[in-house]
Amino acid sequence: KNEVEQSPQNLTAQEGEFITINCSYSVGISALHWLQQHPGGGIVSLFMLSSGKKKHGRLIATINIQEKHSSLHITASHPRDSAVYICAVRTKYGNKLVFGAGTILRVKS
Amino acid sequence: NAGVMQNPRHLVRRRGQEARLRCSPMKGHSHVYWYRQLPEEGLKFMVYLQKENIIDESGMPKERFSAEFPKEGPSILRIQQVVRGDSAAYFCASSPPIGAMNTEAFFGQGTRLTVV
């Protein structure tokens, strides 16, 4: 079993829809990151969370430390949101990131 | 303040050649991490370096791969005698020295290595 599990693997949405991507992890962490990767592109950090909730524009990220679960929400989705969204955790006893497999999001106009 | 710079962006090597991938961390960052993304797979940790020291190389293949981060200059990921299975995107990330445990993740654009 992977230490970081994401769902769904693939997600197709219509423009304007509310989108949720989930991440569960099984290790102790010091922080959780949500990352975005466009095809053939680099990796951009969207959020770093160690507790609670963060909001940036149409993006919201939450984390429940007790449940070992995080969600990334996109409100009023747009085709330019189409990308791979990756959940990554920084383990408690090391600095390296452990990644989920990613969620491929496609938003249709 | 330039971000994490990786070069080259694309690298093509024939089987048996050497590949050298470079990573210049953000200004003021002294920690560098290398990650590999194989086709159709997720990102995997390879190695974590501080200036002149390898801190964690638990993700590095046992043979042909090496990494360094000298006192001056970029971090180098070196792959000797490349094989087709080394074709992947290699990403570098950097972080500052203080409070490195809980810092944002700053990634480079990656180097796409193709072995022909």
PDB file of C-alpha atoms in Angstrom:
ATOM      1  CA  LYS A   1       0.000   0.000   0.000  1.00  0.00           C
ATOM      2  CA  ASN A   2       1.323   3.439  -0.940  1.00  0.00           C
ATOM      3  CA  GLU A   3       2.010   5.840   1.880  1.00  0.00           C
ATOM      4  CA  VAL A   4       0.058   8.555   0.043  1.00  0.00           C
ATOM      5  CA  GLU A   5      -3.158   7.713  -1.783  1.00  0.00           C
ATOM      6  CA  GLN A   6      -5.063  10.118  -4.001  1.00  0.00           C
ATOM      7  CA  SER A   7      -8.526   9.898  -5.483  1.00  0.00           C
ATOM      8  CA  PRO A   8      -9.813  10.058  -8.060  1.00  0.00           C
ATOM      9  CA  GLN A   9      -7.034   9.146 -10.499  1.00  0.00           C
ATOM     10  CA  ASN A  10      -8.848  10.869 -13.356  1.00  0.00           C
ATOM     11  CA  LEU A  11     -11.489  13.551 -13.214  1.00  0.00           C
ATOM     12  CA  THR A  12     -13.404  15.241 -16.013  1.00  0.00           C
ATOM     13  CA  ALA A  13     -15.556  18.226 -15.167  1.00  0.00           C
ATOM     14  CA  GLN A  14     -17.606  20.836 -16.964  1.00  0.00           C
ATOM     15  CA  GLU A  15     -16.521  24.426 -16.716  1.00  0.00           C
ATOM     16  CA  GLY A  16     -17.985  26.018 -13.600  1.00  0.00           C
ATOM     17  CA  GLU A  17     -18.254  22.828 -11.573  1.00  0.00           C
ATOM     18  CA  PHE A  18     -16.970  22.465  -8.015  1.00  0.00           C
ATOM     19  CA  ILE A  19     -14.123  19.965  -7.870  1.00  0.00           C
ATOM     20  CA  THR A  20     -12.737  17.967  -4.969  1.00  0.00           C
ATOM     21  CA  ILE A  21      -9.561  15.897  -4.962  1.00  0.00           C
ATOM     22  CA  ASN A  22      -8.788  13.757  -1.935  1.00  0.00           C
ATOM     23  CA  CYS A  23      -5.539  12.645  -0.341  1.00  0.00           C
ATOM     24  CA  SER A  24      -4.998  10.138   2.463  1.00  0.00           C
ATOM     25  CA  TYR A  25      -1.676   9.284   4.024  1.00  0.00           C
ATOM     26  CA  SER A  26      -0.470   6.647   6.440  1.00  0.00           C
ATOM     27  CA  VAL A  27       2.760   8.121   7.815  1.00  0.00           C
ATOM     28  CA  GLY A  28       3.528  10.798  10.364  1.00  0.00           C
ATOM     29  CA  ILE A  29       4.002  14.108   8.632  1.00  0.00           C
ATOM     30  CA  SER A  30       5.300  17.567   9.373  1.00  0.00           C
ATOM     31  CA  ALA A  31       3.487  19.146   6.405  1.00  0.00           C
ATOM     32  CA  LEU A  32       1.363  18.319   3.380  1.00  0.00           C
ATOM     33  CA  HIS A  33       1.761  19.963  -0.014  1.00  0.00           C
ATOM     34  CA  TRP A  34      -0.579  20.287  -2.949  1.00  0.00           C
ATOM     35  CA  LEU A  35       1.262  20.652  -6.243  1.00  0.00           C
ATOM     36  CA  GLN A  36       0.168  21.356  -9.809  1.00  0.00           C
ATOM     37  CA  GLN A  37       1.829  20.061 -12.961  1.00  0.00           C
ATOM     38  CA  HIS A  38       0.824  20.936 -16.510  1.00  0.00           C
ATOM     39  CA  PRO A  39       1.674  18.453 -19.289  1.00  0.00           C
ATOM     40  CA  GLY A  40       5.371  18.655 -20.064  1.00  0.00           C
ATOM     41  CA  GLY A  41       5.681  21.409 -17.517  1.00  0.00           C
ATOM     42  CA  GLY A  42       7.269  22.100 -14.207  1.00  0.00           C
ATOM     43  CA  ILE A  43       5.806  21.611 -10.768  1.00  0.00           C
ATOM     44  CA  VAL A  44       4.200  24.497  -8.945  1.00  0.00           C
ATOM     45  CA  SER A  45       3.441  24.509  -5.247  1.00  0.00           C
ATOM     46  CA  LEU A  46      -0.159  25.488  -4.544  1.00  0.00           C
ATOM     47  CA  PHE A  47      -0.367  25.009  -0.799  1.00  0.00           C
ATOM     48  CA  MET A  48       1.595  23.830   2.193  1.00  0.00           C
ATOM     49  CA  LEU A  49      -0.534  22.768   5.151  1.00  0.00           C
ATOM     50  CA  SER A  50       0.181  21.513   8.624  1.00  0.00           C
ATOM     51  CA  SER A  51      -3.292  22.172  10.019  1.00  0.00           C
ATOM     52  CA  GLY A  52      -6.653  23.681   9.195  1.00  0.00           C
ATOM     53  CA  LYS A  53      -7.514  25.309   5.913  1.00  0.00           C
ATOM     54  CA  LYS A  54      -5.970  27.634   3.352  1.00  0.00           C
ATOM     55  CA  LYS A  55      -7.543  29.559   0.481  1.00  0.00           C
ATOM     56  CA  HIS A  56      -5.955  31.128  -2.568  1.00  0.00           C
ATOM     57  CA  GLY A  57      -8.295  32.523  -5.171  1.00  0.00           C
ATOM     58  CA  ARG A  58     -10.580  29.714  -6.317  1.00  0.00           C
ATOM     59  CA  LEU A  59      -8.486  27.056  -4.608  1.00  0.00           C
ATOM     60  CA  ILE A  60      -9.115  25.789  -1.086  1.00  0.00           C
ATOM     61  CA  ALA A  61      -7.086  23.163   0.746  1.00  0.00           C
ATOM     62  CA  THR A  62      -8.010  21.504   4.024  1.00  0.00           C
ATOM     63  CA  ILE A  63      -6.294  18.989   6.236  1.00  0.00           C
ATOM     64  CA  ASN A  64      -7.519  16.802   9.094  1.00  0.00           C
ATOM     65  CA  ILE A  65      -4.468  15.614  10.995  1.00  0.00           C
ATOM     66  CA  GLN A  66      -6.384  13.115  13.151  1.00  0.00           C
ATOM     67  CA  GLU A  67      -7.986  11.491  10.104  1.00  0.00           C
ATOM     68  CA  LYS A  68      -4.765  11.774   8.042  1.00  0.00           C
ATOM     69  CA  HIS A  69      -6.718  13.249   5.180  1.00  0.00           C
ATOM     70  CA  SER A  70      -6.576  16.352   3.013  1.00  0.00           C
ATOM     71  CA  SER A  71      -8.775  17.742   0.271  1.00  0.00           C
ATOM     72  CA  LEU A  72      -8.149  20.205  -2.521  1.00  0.00           C
ATOM     73  CA  HIS A  73     -11.204  22.057  -3.792  1.00  0.00           C
ATOM     74  CA  ILE A  74     -11.509  24.139  -6.936  1.00  0.00           C
ATOM     75  CA  THR A  75     -14.536  26.401  -7.142  1.00  0.00           C
ATOM     76  CA  ALA A  76     -15.940  27.623 -10.482  1.00  0.00           C
ATOM     77  CA  SER A  77     -13.547  25.397 -12.422  1.00  0.00           C
ATOM     78  CA  HIS A  78     -12.098  26.632 -15.706  1.00  0.00           C
ATOM     79  CA  PRO A  79     -10.378  24.826 -18.611  1.00  0.00           C
ATOM     80  CA  ARG A  80      -7.079  26.424 -17.583  1.00  0.00           C
ATOM     81  CA  ASP A  81      -7.318  24.424 -14.336  1.00  0.00           C
ATOM     82  CA  SER A  82      -6.704  21.275 -16.411  1.00  0.00           C
ATOM     83  CA  ALA A  83      -3.522  19.770 -15.025  1.00  0.00           C
ATOM     84  CA  VAL A  84      -2.213  17.014 -12.783  1.00  0.00           C
ATOM     85  CA  TYR A  85      -2.699  17.721  -9.089  1.00  0.00           C
ATOM     86  CA  ILE A  86      -0.297  15.993  -6.769  1.00  0.00           C
ATOM     87  CA  CYS A  87      -0.495  15.518  -3.020  1.00  0.00           C
ATOM     88  CA  ALA A  88       2.853  15.203  -1.257  1.00  0.00           C
ATOM     89  CA  VAL A  89       3.746  14.794   2.403  1.00  0.00           C
ATOM     90  CA  ARG A  90       6.925  15.790   4.163  1.00  0.00           C
ATOM     91  CA  THR A  91       7.644  12.957   6.538  1.00  0.00           C
ATOM     92  CA  LYS A  92       8.082  13.701  10.199  1.00  0.00           C
ATOM     93  CA  TYR A  93      11.592  12.318  10.487  1.00  0.00           C
ATOM     94  CA  GLY A  94      13.111  13.399   7.215  1.00  0.00           C
ATOM     95  CA  ASN A  95      13.000  16.274   4.802  1.00  0.00           C
ATOM     96  CA  LYS A  96      12.060  14.394   1.683  1.00  0.00           C
ATOM     97  CA  LEU A  97       8.631  14.495   0.057  1.00  0.00           C
ATOM     98  CA  VAL A  98       6.547  11.380  -0.538  1.00  0.00           C
ATOM     99  CA  PHE A  99       4.118  11.803  -3.411  1.00  0.00           C
ATOM    100  CA  GLY A 100       0.705  10.530  -4.346  1.00  0.00           C
ATOM    101  CA  ALA A 101       0.205   9.234  -7.868  1.00  0.00           C
ATOM    102  CA  GLY A 102      -1.557  12.417  -8.932  1.00  0.00           C
ATOM    103  CA  THR A 103      -5.039  13.255 -10.165  1.00  0.00           C
ATOM    104  CA  ILE A 104      -5.428  14.113 -13.833  1.00  0.00           C
ATOM    105  CA  LEU A 105      -8.037  16.857 -14.079  1.00  0.00           C
ATOM    106  CA  ARG A 106      -9.648  17.885 -17.337  1.00  0.00           C
ATOM    107  CA  VAL A 107     -12.111  20.762 -17.349  1.00  0.00           C
ATOM    108  CA  LYS A 108     -14.211  21.014 -20.502  1.00  0.00           C
ATOM    109  CA  SER A 109     -15.702  24.276 -21.737  1.00  0.00           C
TER     110      SER A 109
ATOM    111  CA  ASN B   1      15.030  36.262  -7.140  1.00  0.00           C
ATOM    112  CA  ALA B   2      15.248  33.579  -9.771  1.00  0.00           C
ATOM    113  CA  GLY B   3      13.591  30.303  -8.935  1.00  0.00           C
ATOM    114  CA  VAL B   4      15.182  26.875  -9.001  1.00  0.00           C
ATOM    115  CA  MET B   5      17.002  26.603 -12.320  1.00  0.00           C
ATOM    116  CA  GLN B   6      17.551  23.301 -14.045  1.00  0.00           C
ATOM    117  CA  ASN B   7      19.428  22.668 -17.249  1.00  0.00           C
ATOM    118  CA  PRO B   8      19.200  21.382 -19.761  1.00  0.00           C
ATOM    119  CA  ARG B   9      15.416  21.269 -20.108  1.00  0.00           C
ATOM    120  CA  HIS B  10      15.684  18.411 -22.566  1.00  0.00           C
ATOM    121  CA  LEU B  11      18.541  15.951 -22.945  1.00  0.00           C
ATOM    122  CA  VAL B  12      18.894  13.148 -25.436  1.00  0.00           C
ATOM    123  CA  ARG B  13      21.539  10.498 -24.896  1.00  0.00           C
ATOM    124  CA  ARG B  14      22.401   7.265 -26.632  1.00  0.00           C
ATOM    125  CA  ARG B  15      22.558   4.084 -24.588  1.00  0.00           C
ATOM    126  CA  GLY B  16      25.893   3.845 -22.804  1.00  0.00           C
ATOM    127  CA  GLN B  17      26.559   7.596 -22.696  1.00  0.00           C
ATOM    128  CA  GLU B  18      26.675   9.744 -19.595  1.00  0.00           C
ATOM    129  CA  ALA B  19      23.994  12.238 -18.615  1.00  0.00           C
ATOM    130  CA  ARG B  20      24.699  15.256 -16.423  1.00  0.00           C
ATOM    131  CA  LEU B  21      21.774  17.193 -15.039  1.00  0.00           C
ATOM    132  CA  ARG B  22      22.321  20.503 -13.303  1.00  0.00           C
ATOM    133  CA  CYS B  23      20.327  22.281 -10.639  1.00  0.00           C
ATOM    134  CA  SER B  24      20.940  25.756  -9.259  1.00  0.00           C
ATOM    135  CA  PRO B  25      18.876  26.279  -6.093  1.00  0.00           C
ATOM    136  CA  MET B  26      17.085  29.458  -5.233  1.00  0.00           C
ATOM    137  CA  LYS B  27      19.292  32.169  -3.795  1.00  0.00           C
ATOM    138  CA  GLY B  28      19.930  31.507  -0.121  1.00  0.00           C
ATOM    139  CA  HIS B  29      18.898  27.853  -0.318  1.00  0.00           C
ATOM    140  CA  SER B  30      21.462  25.308   0.746  1.00  0.00           C
ATOM    141  CA  HIS B  31      19.325  22.156   0.574  1.00  0.00           C
ATOM    142  CA  VAL B  32      18.701  20.382  -2.712  1.00  0.00           C
ATOM    143  CA  TYR B  33      16.472  17.404  -3.465  1.00  0.00           C
ATOM    144  CA  TRP B  34      16.336  15.345  -6.648  1.00  0.00           C
ATOM    145  CA  TYR B  35      13.165  13.532  -7.705  1.00  0.00           C
ATOM    146  CA  ARG B  36      12.450  11.311 -10.692  1.00  0.00           C
ATOM    147  CA  GLN B  37       9.190  10.972 -12.578  1.00  0.00           C
ATOM    148  CA  LEU B  38       9.098   7.899 -14.793  1.00  0.00           C
ATOM    149  CA  PRO B  39       6.584   7.857 -17.681  1.00  0.00           C
ATOM    150  CA  GLU B  40       3.060   7.219 -16.406  1.00  0.00           C
ATOM    151  CA  GLU B  41       4.332   7.066 -12.812  1.00  0.00           C
ATOM    152  CA  GLY B  42       4.410   9.396  -9.853  1.00  0.00           C
ATOM    153  CA  LEU B  43       7.347  11.339  -8.501  1.00  0.00           C
ATOM    154  CA  LYS B  44       9.877   9.440  -6.428  1.00  0.00           C
ATOM    155  CA  PHE B  45      12.555  10.787  -4.107  1.00  0.00           C
ATOM    156  CA  MET B  46      16.127  10.114  -5.143  1.00  0.00           C
ATOM    157  CA  VAL B  47      18.574  12.076  -3.013  1.00  0.00           C
ATOM    158  CA  TYR B  48      18.806  14.966  -0.540  1.00  0.00           C
ATOM    159  CA  LEU B  49      21.962  17.063  -0.355  1.00  0.00           C
ATOM    160  CA  GLN B  50      23.277  19.981   1.571  1.00  0.00           C
ATOM    161  CA  LYS B  51      26.354  21.864   0.486  1.00  0.00           C
ATOM    162  CA  GLU B  52      29.166  19.308   0.134  1.00  0.00           C
ATOM    163  CA  ASN B  53      27.164  16.602   1.943  1.00  0.00           C
ATOM    164  CA  ILE B  54      24.783  13.844   0.950  1.00  0.00           C
ATOM    165  CA  ILE B  55      22.159  13.661   3.689  1.00  0.00           C
ATOM    166  CA  ASP B  56      19.839  10.958   2.350  1.00  0.00           C
ATOM    167  CA  GLU B  57      20.412   8.894  -0.781  1.00  0.00           C
ATOM    168  CA  SER B  58      17.910   6.158   0.009  1.00  0.00           C
ATOM    169  CA  GLY B  59      16.120   6.652  -3.321  1.00  0.00           C
ATOM    170  CA  MET B  60      19.171   6.478  -5.551  1.00  0.00           C
ATOM    171  CA  PRO B  61      19.691   3.368  -7.688  1.00  0.00           C
ATOM    172  CA  LYS B  62      22.706   1.474  -6.397  1.00  0.00           C
ATOM    173  CA  GLU B  63      24.689   1.683  -9.603  1.00  0.00           C
ATOM    174  CA  ARG B  64      25.406   4.293 -12.268  1.00  0.00           C
ATOM    175  CA  PHE B  65      23.743   7.184 -10.401  1.00  0.00           C
ATOM    176  CA  SER B  66      25.575   9.769  -8.315  1.00  0.00           C
ATOM    177  CA  ALA B  67      24.864  13.258  -7.046  1.00  0.00           C
ATOM    178  CA  GLU B  68      26.917  16.092  -5.680  1.00  0.00           C
ATOM    179  CA  PHE B  69      26.371  19.616  -4.428  1.00  0.00           C
ATOM    180  CA  PRO B  70      29.749  21.327  -4.276  1.00  0.00           C
ATOM    181  CA  LYS B  71      30.589  24.387  -2.239  1.00  0.00           C
ATOM    182  CA  GLU B  72      30.523  26.459  -5.425  1.00  0.00           C
ATOM    183  CA  GLY B  73      28.281  25.822  -8.398  1.00  0.00           C
ATOM    184  CA  PRO B  74      25.143  23.850  -9.073  1.00  0.00           C
ATOM    185  CA  SER B  75      24.128  20.444  -7.850  1.00  0.00           C
ATOM    186  CA  ILE B  76      24.828  17.737 -10.412  1.00  0.00           C
ATOM    187  CA  LEU B  77      22.950  14.493 -10.907  1.00  0.00           C
ATOM    188  CA  ARG B  78      25.121  12.173 -12.952  1.00  0.00           C
ATOM    189  CA  ILE B  79      23.935   9.031 -14.692  1.00  0.00           C
ATOM    190  CA  GLN B  80      26.631   6.852 -16.197  1.00  0.00           C
ATOM    191  CA  GLN B  81      26.073   4.357 -19.020  1.00  0.00           C
ATOM    192  CA  VAL B  82      22.446   5.353 -19.486  1.00  0.00           C
ATOM    193  CA  VAL B  83      19.846   2.762 -20.423  1.00  0.00           C
ATOM    194  CA  ARG B  84      16.378   3.225 -21.935  1.00  0.00           C
ATOM    195  CA  GLY B  85      14.803   2.771 -18.501  1.00  0.00           C
ATOM    196  CA  ASP B  86      16.516   5.962 -17.313  1.00  0.00           C
ATOM    197  CA  SER B  87      14.264   8.002 -19.631  1.00  0.00           C
ATOM    198  CA  ALA B  88      12.255  10.188 -17.285  1.00  0.00           C
ATOM    199  CA  ALA B  89      11.737  13.711 -16.024  1.00  0.00           C
ATOM    200  CA  TYR B  90      14.176  14.634 -13.287  1.00  0.00           C
ATOM    201  CA  PHE B  91      13.099  17.416 -10.954  1.00  0.00           C
ATOM    202  CA  CYS B  92      15.162  19.363  -8.507  1.00  0.00           C
ATOM    203  CA  ALA B  93      13.762  21.198  -5.496  1.00  0.00           C
ATOM    204  CA  SER B  94      15.481  23.452  -2.995  1.00  0.00           C
ATOM    205  CA  SER B  95      14.830  24.772   0.489  1.00  0.00           C
ATOM    206  CA  PRO B  96      16.507  27.217   2.870  1.00  0.00           C
ATOM    207  CA  PRO B  97      18.728  26.035   5.709  1.00  0.00           C
ATOM    208  CA  ILE B  98      16.688  27.314   8.640  1.00  0.00           C
ATOM    209  CA  GLY B  99      13.376  25.627   9.402  1.00  0.00           C
ATOM    210  CA  ALA B 100      13.892  23.366   6.430  1.00  0.00           C
ATOM    211  CA  MET B 101      11.462  20.850   7.862  1.00  0.00           C
ATOM    212  CA  ASN B 102       8.432  23.005   7.127  1.00  0.00           C
ATOM    213  CA  THR B 103       9.152  25.078   4.107  1.00  0.00           C
ATOM    214  CA  GLU B 104       7.378  25.541   0.838  1.00  0.00           C
ATOM    215  CA  ALA B 105       8.373  23.210  -1.970  1.00  0.00           C
ATOM    216  CA  PHE B 106      10.253  25.107  -4.684  1.00  0.00           C
ATOM    217  CA  PHE B 107      10.740  23.035  -7.815  1.00  0.00           C
ATOM    218  CA  GLY B 108      12.667  23.568 -11.000  1.00  0.00           C
ATOM    219  CA  GLN B 109      11.159  23.059 -14.453  1.00  0.00           C
ATOM    220  CA  GLY B 110      12.731  19.635 -14.722  1.00  0.00           C
ATOM    221  CA  THR B 111      15.071  17.953 -17.178  1.00  0.00           C
ATOM    222  CA  ARG B 112      13.457  15.527 -19.579  1.00  0.00           C
ATOM    223  CA  LEU B 113      15.979  12.804 -20.347  1.00  0.00           C
ATOM    224  CA  THR B 114      15.398  10.611 -23.359  1.00  0.00           C
ATOM    225  CA  VAL B 115      17.686   7.648 -23.958  1.00  0.00           C
ATOM    226  CA  VAL B 116      17.687   6.381 -27.535  1.00  0.00           C
TER     227      VAL B 116
END
